[in-house]
Coordinates of C-alpha atoms in Angstrom, one line a residue:
Chain H
M1196 CA 7.7 18.8 3.4
N1197 CA 10.2 17.1 1.0
W1198 CA 12.4 16.3 4.1
L1199 CA 9.7 14.0 5.4
L1200 CA 10.2 11.8 2.3
Y1201 CA 13.8 11.6 3.1
L1202 CA 13.1 10.7 6.6
V1203 CA 10.7 8.1 5.8
T1204 CA 13.0 6.4 3.2
I1205 CA 16.1 6.5 5.6
I1206 CA 13.8 4.8 8.4
F1207 CA 12.9 2.1 5.8
L1208 CA 16.3 1.7 4.4
A1209 CA 17.9 1.4 8.0
Y1210 CA 15.3 -1.1 8.9
S1211 CA 15.8 -3.2 5.9
Y1212 CA 19.8 -3.1 6.4
I1213 CA 19.3 -4.4 9.9
M1214 CA 16.9 -7.0 8.8
D1215 CA 18.8 -8.3 5.7
K1216 CA 22.1 -6.9 4.3
S1217 CA 22.0 -8.6 0.8
K1218 CA 18.1 -7.8 0.3
T1219 CA 19.0 -4.2 0.9
K1220 CA 21.8 -4.4 -1.5
K1221 CA 19.5 -5.8 -4.3
S1222 CA 16.8 -3.0 -3.5
L1223 CA 19.4 -0.3 -4.1
M1224 CA 20.6 -1.9 -7.2
K1225 CA 17.0 -2.2 -8.5
A1226 CA 16.5 1.5 -7.5
W1227 CA 19.6 2.4 -9.6
K1228 CA 18.7 0.4 -12.6
A1229 CA 14.9 1.7 -12.6
F1230 CA 16.4 5.3 -12.6
E1231 CA 19.1 4.5 -15.4
K1232 CA 16.3 3.3 -17.6
I1233 CA 14.3 6.4 -17.4
L1234 CA 17.2 8.8 -17.2
P1235 CA 17.5 9.8 -21.0
E1236 CA 13.9 10.8 -21.0
L1237 CA 14.0 12.7 -17.8
L1238 CA 17.0 14.6 -19.1
V1239 CA 15.1 15.5 -22.3
V1240 CA 12.1 16.8 -20.2
I1241 CA 14.2 19.1 -18.0
I1242 CA 15.7 20.8 -21.0
M1243 CA 12.2 21.2 -22.8
V1244 CA 10.8 22.6 -19.5
G1245 CA 14.0 25.1 -19.5
L1246 CA 13.4 26.3 -23.0
L1247 CA 9.6 26.7 -22.7
M1248 CA 9.6 28.5 -19.6
A1249 CA 12.3 30.9 -21.1
I1250 CA 9.9 31.5 -24.2
L1251 CA 6.9 32.1 -22.0
D1252 CA 6.8 35.6 -20.6
P1253 CA 4.9 36.1 -17.1
D1254 CA 3.6 39.7 -18.0
L1255 CA 1.9 37.9 -21.1
I1256 CA 0.5 35.2 -19.2
I1257 CA -1.2 37.7 -16.5
K1258 CA -2.6 39.7 -19.6
V1259 CA -4.2 36.8 -21.3
I1260 CA -5.7 35.2 -18.2
G1261 CA -7.3 38.2 -16.5
D1262 CA -10.6 38.3 -15.0
D1263 CA -12.4 39.7 -18.0
S1264 CA -10.8 37.2 -20.3
G1265 CA -13.6 35.1 -20.3
W1266 CA -13.7 31.6 -21.8
L1267 CA -10.9 32.5 -24.2
G1268 CA -8.7 33.1 -21.0
V1269 CA -9.7 29.8 -19.6
V1270 CA -8.6 28.0 -22.7
L1271 CA -5.2 29.8 -22.7
A1272 CA -4.8 29.2 -19.0
S1273 CA -5.4 25.6 -19.5
I1274 CA -3.1 25.4 -22.4
V1275 CA -0.2 27.1 -20.3
G1276 CA -1.0 24.9 -17.4
A1277 CA -0.9 21.9 -19.6
V1278 CA 2.6 22.4 -21.6
T1279 CA 4.5 23.8 -18.3
L1280 CA 5.7 22.0 -15.5
I1281 CA 6.1 24.0 -12.4
P1282 CA 6.5 22.7 -8.8
G1283 CA 3.7 23.3 -6.5
F1284 CA 5.8 25.4 -4.1
I1285 CA 6.3 27.9 -6.8
A1286 CA 3.0 27.3 -8.7
F1287 CA 0.5 28.0 -5.8
P1288 CA 2.3 31.5 -4.7
T1289 CA 2.4 32.4 -8.4
A1290 CA -1.4 31.5 -8.9
D1291 CA -2.1 33.7 -5.7
L1292 CA -0.2 36.6 -7.2
L1293 CA -1.9 36.2 -10.5
L1294 CA -5.4 36.3 -8.6
Q1295 CA -4.2 39.4 -6.9
G1296 CA -2.9 40.9 -10.1
G1297 CA -6.5 40.5 -11.6
A1298 CA -6.7 37.0 -13.0
G1299 CA -10.1 35.2 -12.8
Y1300 CA -10.6 32.2 -10.5
M1301 CA -11.9 30.2 -13.4
Q1302 CA -8.7 30.9 -15.5
I1303 CA -6.5 30.2 -12.5
G1304 CA -8.5 27.0 -11.5
A1305 CA -8.1 25.8 -15.1
F1306 CA -4.3 26.7 -14.8
V1307 CA -3.6 24.9 -11.5
S1308 CA -5.6 21.9 -12.6
T1309 CA -4.0 21.3 -16.2
L1310 CA -0.7 22.0 -14.5
M1311 CA -1.1 19.3 -12.2
M1312 CA -3.0 16.6 -14.0
V1313 CA -1.9 17.3 -17.8
G1314 CA 1.8 16.7 -18.7
I1315 CA 2.6 17.7 -22.2
V1316 CA 6.6 17.9 -21.7
T1317 CA 6.7 14.8 -19.6
I1318 CA 4.9 12.5 -22.4
P1319 CA 8.3 10.9 -23.4
V1320 CA 8.5 9.4 -19.7
E1321 CA 4.9 8.6 -19.7
V1322 CA 4.8 6.8 -23.2
K1323 CA 7.7 4.7 -21.9
Y1324 CA 5.7 3.0 -19.2
F1325 CA 2.1 3.2 -20.4
G1326 CA 2.4 3.3 -24.1
G1327 CA 0.9 5.9 -26.5
K1328 CA -2.8 5.3 -26.2
I1329 CA -3.2 5.3 -22.3
T1330 CA -0.9 8.3 -22.4
V1331 CA -2.8 10.3 -24.9
Y1332 CA -6.4 9.4 -23.7
R1333 CA -5.3 10.2 -20.0
N1334 CA -3.9 13.7 -20.9
L1335 CA -7.1 14.4 -23.2
M1336 CA -9.5 13.4 -20.4
A1337 CA -7.7 15.1 -17.7
Y1338 CA -7.5 18.3 -20.0
A1339 CA -11.3 18.2 -20.4
F1340 CA -11.9 17.4 -16.8
S1341 CA -9.9 20.6 -16.0
Y1342 CA -12.8 22.7 -17.5
I1343 CA -15.2 21.0 -15.1
V1344 CA -12.9 21.8 -12.1
A1345 CA -12.4 25.2 -13.4
Y1346 CA -16.3 25.8 -13.6
A1347 CA -16.8 24.3 -10.1
I1348 CA -14.2 26.6 -8.4
S1349 CA -15.6 29.9 -10.1
L1350 CA -19.2 28.7 -9.0
V1351 CA -18.2 28.2 -5.4
V1352 CA -16.1 31.3 -5.0
S1353 CA -18.7 33.4 -6.3
L1354 CA -21.2 31.8 -3.7
V1355 CA -19.0 32.3 -0.6
Chain X
M630 CA 29.2 3.1 -26.2
I631 CA 27.2 3.2 -29.4
K632 CA 24.0 1.7 -27.5
T633 CA 24.4 4.3 -24.8
A634 CA 24.7 7.1 -27.5
M635 CA 21.5 5.9 -29.1
R636 CA 19.7 5.8 -25.8
Y637 CA 20.7 9.4 -25.1
R638 CA 20.0 10.5 -28.7
W639 CA 17.1 12.7 -27.9
F640 CA 19.1 14.2 -25.0
I641 CA 22.0 15.0 -27.3
L642 CA 19.7 16.6 -29.8
S643 CA 18.0 18.9 -27.2
M644 CA 21.4 20.0 -25.9
M645 CA 22.2 20.9 -29.6
V646 CA 19.0 22.8 -29.6
M647 CA 19.7 24.6 -26.4
G648 CA 23.0 25.5 -27.7
L649 CA 21.7 27.1 -30.9
V650 CA 19.2 28.9 -28.9
T651 CA 21.8 30.4 -26.8
I652 CA 24.0 31.5 -29.8
A653 CA 20.8 33.2 -31.5
D654 CA 19.8 34.8 -28.3
R655 CA 21.9 35.1 -25.4
G656 CA 19.2 36.3 -22.9
L657 CA 16.8 33.7 -23.9
G658 CA 19.5 31.0 -23.7
S659 CA 20.6 31.9 -20.4
R660 CA 17.0 31.8 -18.9
A661 CA 16.6 28.5 -20.5
I662 CA 19.7 27.1 -19.0
D663 CA 18.8 28.7 -15.6
T664 CA 15.4 26.9 -15.4
T665 CA 17.0 23.8 -16.6
I666 CA 19.6 23.7 -13.8
M667 CA 16.8 24.4 -11.3
T668 CA 14.6 21.5 -12.5
L669 CA 17.6 19.4 -12.5
G670 CA 18.4 20.4 -8.9
E671 CA 14.7 19.6 -7.9
M672 CA 14.8 16.3 -9.7
L673 CA 18.1 15.2 -8.0
F674 CA 16.5 16.1 -4.7
I675 CA 13.3 14.2 -5.4
I676 CA 13.9 11.3 -7.3
P677 CA 16.5 9.4 -5.1
P678 CA 14.1 8.7 -2.2
I679 CA 11.3 7.7 -4.8
F680 CA 13.5 5.1 -6.3
V681 CA 15.0 3.8 -3.2
L682 CA 11.4 3.5 -1.7
L683 CA 10.4 1.6 -4.9
G684 CA 13.5 -0.7 -4.7
L685 CA 12.7 -1.6 -1.0
L686 CA 8.9 -2.2 -2.1
D687 CA 10.1 -4.6 -5.1
T688 CA 12.3 -6.8 -3.0
W689 CA 10.4 -6.7 0.3
V690 CA 6.8 -7.0 -0.4
P691 CA 5.9 -10.2 -2.0
K692 CA 3.6 -10.2 -5.2
D693 CA 0.8 -12.3 -3.2
T694 CA 0.5 -9.5 -0.8
M695 CA 0.1 -6.7 -3.3
V696 CA -2.3 -8.8 -5.2
K697 CA -4.3 -9.6 -2.3
Y698 CA -4.5 -5.8 -1.2
M699 CA -4.7 -4.0 -4.6
G700 CA -5.1 -6.9 -7.5
E701 CA -8.3 -8.1 -9.1
G702 CA -10.9 -8.7 -6.5
S703 CA -9.4 -6.3 -4.2
G704 CA -12.5 -3.9 -4.5
L705 CA -12.8 -1.0 -2.4
K706 CA -9.8 -1.7 -0.3
G707 CA -7.7 -1.7 -3.3
I708 CA -9.2 1.5 -4.5
L709 CA -8.7 3.3 -1.2
L710 CA -5.1 2.2 -1.0
A711 CA -4.5 3.3 -4.6
F712 CA -5.9 6.7 -3.5
F713 CA -4.0 6.8 -0.3
I714 CA -0.6 5.7 -1.5
G715 CA -0.9 8.5 -4.4
S716 CA -2.0 11.0 -2.1
A717 CA 0.7 10.5 0.4
A718 CA 3.4 10.8 -2.5
A719 CA 5.8 13.7 -2.8
G720 CA 7.2 14.9 -6.3
P721 CA 6.2 15.5 -9.7
L722 CA 4.1 13.2 -11.8
Y723 CA 7.0 11.7 -13.5
G724 CA 7.9 10.2 -10.3
A725 CA 4.8 8.0 -10.3
F726 CA 5.4 6.3 -13.6
P727 CA 8.1 4.2 -12.3
V728 CA 6.2 3.2 -9.1
A729 CA 3.3 2.3 -11.4
A730 CA 5.8 -0.1 -13.2
V731 CA 6.6 -1.7 -9.9
F732 CA 2.7 -2.2 -9.0
M733 CA 2.3 -3.7 -12.4
R734 CA 5.0 -6.3 -11.7
K735 CA 3.5 -6.9 -8.5
G736 CA 0.1 -7.7 -10.0
V737 CA -1.8 -4.5 -8.9
K738 CA -5.1 -4.2 -11.0
F739 CA -4.8 -1.7 -13.7
S740 CA -7.6 0.4 -12.7
N741 CA -6.0 1.0 -9.3
I742 CA -2.9 1.9 -11.1
L743 CA -4.8 4.4 -12.7
I744 CA -6.4 5.8 -9.6
F745 CA -2.9 5.8 -8.1
I746 CA -1.6 8.0 -11.0
G747 CA -4.4 10.4 -10.7
A748 CA -4.1 10.7 -6.9
W749 CA -0.3 11.4 -7.4
S750 CA -1.2 14.0 -10.1
T751 CA -3.6 16.1 -8.2
T752 CA -4.6 14.9 -4.6
K753 CA -1.2 14.9 -2.9
I754 CA -1.6 15.7 0.7
P755 CA 1.2 17.9 1.1
M756 CA 0.3 19.9 -1.9
F757 CA -3.2 20.1 -0.5
L758 CA -2.1 21.9 2.5
F759 CA 0.0 24.3 0.7
E760 CA -2.8 25.0 -1.8
L761 CA -5.2 25.6 1.1
S762 CA -2.9 28.4 2.6
A763 CA -1.9 29.8 -0.7
L764 CA -5.3 30.0 -2.4
G765 CA -7.8 29.6 0.2
A766 CA -10.5 27.0 1.4
P767 CA -12.8 27.5 -1.3
F768 CA -10.7 27.1 -4.1
A769 CA -8.7 24.0 -2.6
I770 CA -11.5 22.2 -1.1
T771 CA -13.8 22.5 -4.1
R772 CA -10.8 21.2 -6.3
L773 CA -10.3 18.3 -4.0
L774 CA -13.9 17.3 -3.8
V775 CA -14.3 17.6 -7.7
N776 CA -11.2 15.7 -8.1
I777 CA -11.8 12.6 -6.3
P778 CA -14.9 11.4 -8.2
G779 CA -13.1 12.8 -11.3
I780 CA -9.8 10.5 -10.9
I781 CA -12.1 7.3 -10.5
I782 CA -14.1 8.2 -13.6
I783 CA -11.0 8.9 -15.6
A784 CA -9.2 5.7 -14.5
Y785 CA -12.5 3.7 -15.4
L786 CA -12.9 5.3 -18.6
L787 CA -9.3 4.6 -19.3
N788 CA -9.4 1.0 -18.3
A789 CA -12.5 0.4 -20.4
I790 CA -11.0 1.8 -23.5
V791 CA -7.9 -0.8 -23.3
S792 CA -7.9 -4.3 -24.2
R793 CA -6.8 -7.1 -22.3
E794 CA -4.0 -7.6 -24.7
E795 CA -3.0 -4.2 -24.4
V796 CA -2.8 -4.2 -20.5
E797 CA -0.8 -7.4 -20.7
T798 CA 1.6 -5.8 -23.1
M799 CA 1.9 -3.0 -20.6
Y800 CA 2.7 -5.4 -17.7
L801 CA 5.2 -7.3 -19.8
N802 CA 7.0 -3.8 -20.7
A803 CA 7.0 -3.0 -16.8
E804 CA 8.8 -6.2 -16.2
R805 CA 11.5 -5.2 -18.6
L806 CA 11.7 -1.4 -17.1
S807 CA 12.3 -2.3 -13.6
D808 CA 14.3 -5.6 -13.7

């Protein structure tokens, strides 16, 4: 799926180059500068992710978000989702395995939702662009909203 | 040189923490390093096209055009475009922030930028298709249907709690970050 992103980028870039070489060069310079400005924060984020994921034990995660773990399990699942940064192509199959392993839909719903909407480790990057206030409120609201998502998913799954 | 070291001070510090962890616990350290390398690989794969696209957007699309379609007074059209661009995206959420900075430079309305961020975070089309196959239709479709109003509500709540001056400060900061 990500190859599609490359294909689109190459098409636009080639078209831009044909139309105007100097403008294309300027675009690439801008791209590099924008990247270089955020690079220090990005590097910190990936090291934090590395440390965090090494500390969190998958077996422990399954134990705490099992089907009978109730609201406490939802709270724990939402915290795990909020602090981790896992790409979707790993997260969804993992979530499926957790469901098969006995995790509840409400817990997995909370995990998936906070994983995508809340980013604790990426806060340094977000603050750089949006400032502290928006970053804190956006993450808090997204976190609270994930409970609604989790409840809705468990409700729908129990009905179908 | 010193300026660069200052900019990278947190990175240098986190590298030291990683080193200390590895000395204290070999297994934990090597797991952390493995994950870091994997995440770095993902970042290096996904980040270049995003930044090239935003560079092209910055030089080719005039501010007037962006204002017309997504600025003040763009109404429903602006909301739908913000949703669509965010959902068509690929890559983790940190890729969305530099794009948001270019949107700010181009005069995109703040509430639309927040909708774009919300859409990028959770209603990406490629991710939805993947979620559908991995976790099933009831899970994926419910999440999508709850998320669409949720993203809009969160965007408008955030928009309401920031003052005009705070938004202006962010927009000025964006000029600095993508120039």
